[in-house]
Amino acid sequence: MMQHSQPLPAGIPHCIPGHRPQLVQTRGAPIRGHRVGTPCPATWHIECHACSCATVPHTSRAITELRWRDVAQRIPLSQLRLARERAAVAIAA
């Protein structure tokens, strides 16, 4: 699994002034929950280490950006690994 991060585009609001959330693209299969030989498309999520929050990974960057705008759709950063594994299983099904 490989991750590439970049600052949020100007049109996407930050969580709190002064924080620097990152838009992250993940390529490759997560550590668990992925069957060998099945495709694993790239997923996107936004995370802020200062707030310890993130969005649930999704294959669409646009949906990820919409989820970030809704505070109720953010998850604790500690649950990101599990959410990534669940997303990979849902995509493969």
mmCIF file of C-alpha atoms in Angstrom:
data_model
loop_
_atom_site.group_PDB
_atom_site.id
_atom_site.type_symbol
_atom_site.label_atom_id
_atom_site.label_comp_id
_atom_site.label_asym_id
_atom_site.label_seq_id
_atom_site.Cartn_x
_atom_site.Cartn_y
_atom_site.Cartn_z
ATOM 1 C CA MET A 1 0.000 0.000 0.000
ATOM 2 C CA MET A 2 1.298 3.453 -0.888
ATOM 3 C CA GLN A 3 -0.072 6.832 0.175
ATOM 4 C CA HIS A 4 0.421 10.262 -1.392
ATOM 5 C CA SER A 5 -0.736 13.367 0.468
ATOM 6 C CA GLN A 6 -1.216 16.953 -0.633
ATOM 7 C CA PRO A 7 -2.653 20.097 0.969
ATOM 8 C CA LEU A 8 -6.386 20.643 0.575
ATOM 9 C CA PRO A 9 -7.435 22.665 -2.477
ATOM 10 C CA ALA A 10 -8.443 26.267 -1.789
ATOM 11 C CA GLY A 11 -12.194 25.597 -2.154
ATOM 12 C CA ILE A 12 -12.347 23.055 0.672
ATOM 13 C CA PRO A 13 -12.732 24.445 4.201
ATOM 14 C CA HIS A 14 -10.238 23.581 6.916
ATOM 15 C CA CYS A 15 -11.425 22.000 10.161
ATOM 16 C CA ILE A 16 -10.062 24.769 12.420
ATOM 17 C CA PRO A 17 -8.058 27.860 11.414
ATOM 18 C CA GLY A 18 -4.375 27.070 11.692
ATOM 19 C CA HIS A 19 -4.744 23.328 11.086
ATOM 20 C CA ARG A 20 -3.441 21.809 7.857
ATOM 21 C CA PRO A 21 -5.614 18.857 6.775
ATOM 22 C CA GLN A 22 -4.241 16.701 3.971
ATOM 23 C CA LEU A 23 -5.944 15.064 0.998
ATOM 24 C CA VAL A 24 -4.545 11.518 0.858
ATOM 25 C CA GLN A 25 -4.648 9.059 -2.046
ATOM 26 C CA THR A 26 -4.050 5.411 -1.127
ATOM 27 C CA ARG A 27 -2.979 2.936 -3.795
ATOM 28 C CA GLY A 28 -2.749 -0.793 -3.337
ATOM 29 C CA ALA A 29 -4.416 -3.240 -0.993
ATOM 30 C CA PRO A 30 -4.696 -2.714 2.758
ATOM 31 C CA ILE A 31 -2.828 -5.113 4.998
ATOM 32 C CA ARG A 32 -5.852 -7.325 5.778
ATOM 33 C CA GLY A 33 -9.188 -8.084 4.195
ATOM 34 C CA HIS A 34 -8.104 -8.181 0.567
ATOM 35 C CA ARG A 35 -8.097 -11.303 -1.572
ATOM 36 C CA VAL A 36 -4.954 -11.765 -3.659
ATOM 37 C CA GLY A 37 -5.539 -11.202 -7.359
ATOM 38 C CA THR A 38 -8.655 -9.045 -7.020
ATOM 39 C CA PRO A 39 -8.471 -5.430 -8.155
ATOM 40 C CA CYS A 40 -8.010 -2.726 -5.556
ATOM 41 C CA PRO A 41 -8.736 0.755 -6.925
ATOM 42 C CA ALA A 42 -7.176 3.851 -5.402
ATOM 43 C CA THR A 43 -9.103 5.480 -2.548
ATOM 44 C CA TRP A 44 -9.164 9.027 -1.179
ATOM 45 C CA HIS A 45 -9.568 10.378 2.334
ATOM 46 C CA ILE A 46 -8.897 13.655 4.137
ATOM 47 C CA GLU A 47 -7.183 13.662 7.523
ATOM 48 C CA CYS A 48 -6.126 16.228 10.102
ATOM 49 C CA HIS A 49 -3.568 15.026 12.632
ATOM 50 C CA ALA A 50 -4.093 18.061 14.881
ATOM 51 C CA CYS A 51 -7.822 17.234 15.277
ATOM 52 C CA SER A 52 -7.291 13.452 15.026
ATOM 53 C CA CYS A 53 -10.119 13.130 12.518
ATOM 54 C CA ALA A 54 -10.517 11.801 8.984
ATOM 55 C CA THR A 55 -13.117 10.883 6.397
ATOM 56 C CA VAL A 56 -14.020 7.317 5.481
ATOM 57 C CA PRO A 57 -11.997 6.339 2.382
ATOM 58 C CA HIS A 58 -13.834 6.365 -0.950
ATOM 59 C CA THR A 59 -12.857 5.791 -4.576
ATOM 60 C CA SER A 60 -14.273 9.192 -5.571
ATOM 61 C CA ARG A 61 -12.304 12.282 -4.631
ATOM 62 C CA ALA A 62 -15.456 14.406 -4.993
ATOM 63 C CA ILE A 63 -17.379 12.297 -2.467
ATOM 64 C CA THR A 64 -14.424 12.477 -0.083
ATOM 65 C CA GLU A 65 -14.432 16.277 -0.320
ATOM 66 C CA LEU A 66 -18.197 16.365 0.343
ATOM 67 C CA ARG A 67 -17.775 14.118 3.398
ATOM 68 C CA TRP A 68 -15.161 16.505 4.802
ATOM 69 C CA ARG A 69 -17.610 19.410 4.626
ATOM 70 C CA ASP A 70 -20.052 17.479 6.869
ATOM 71 C CA VAL A 71 -18.535 17.231 10.367
ATOM 72 C CA ALA A 72 -20.909 14.359 11.244
ATOM 73 C CA GLN A 73 -19.266 12.171 8.571
ATOM 74 C CA ARG A 74 -15.762 12.403 10.059
ATOM 75 C CA ILE A 75 -14.283 9.516 12.018
ATOM 76 C CA PRO A 76 -11.506 9.377 14.615
ATOM 77 C CA LEU A 77 -8.097 8.951 13.028
ATOM 78 C CA SER A 78 -7.597 5.774 15.064
ATOM 79 C CA GLN A 79 -10.463 4.115 13.122
ATOM 80 C CA LEU A 80 -9.052 4.935 9.687
ATOM 81 C CA ARG A 81 -7.281 1.580 9.217
ATOM 82 C CA LEU A 82 -10.471 -0.370 9.938
ATOM 83 C CA ALA A 83 -12.521 1.910 7.671
ATOM 84 C CA ARG A 84 -9.977 1.420 4.862
ATOM 85 C CA GLU A 85 -10.194 -2.375 5.213
ATOM 86 C CA ARG A 86 -14.009 -2.273 5.186
ATOM 87 C CA ALA A 87 -13.991 -0.060 2.091
ATOM 88 C CA ALA A 88 -11.660 -2.457 0.276
ATOM 89 C CA VAL A 89 -13.921 -5.424 1.089
ATOM 90 C CA ALA A 90 -17.013 -3.490 -0.090
ATOM 91 C CA ILE A 91 -15.293 -2.539 -3.353
ATOM 92 C CA ALA A 92 -14.220 -6.144 -4.014
ATOM 93 C CA ALA A 93 -17.740 -7.505 -3.401
#
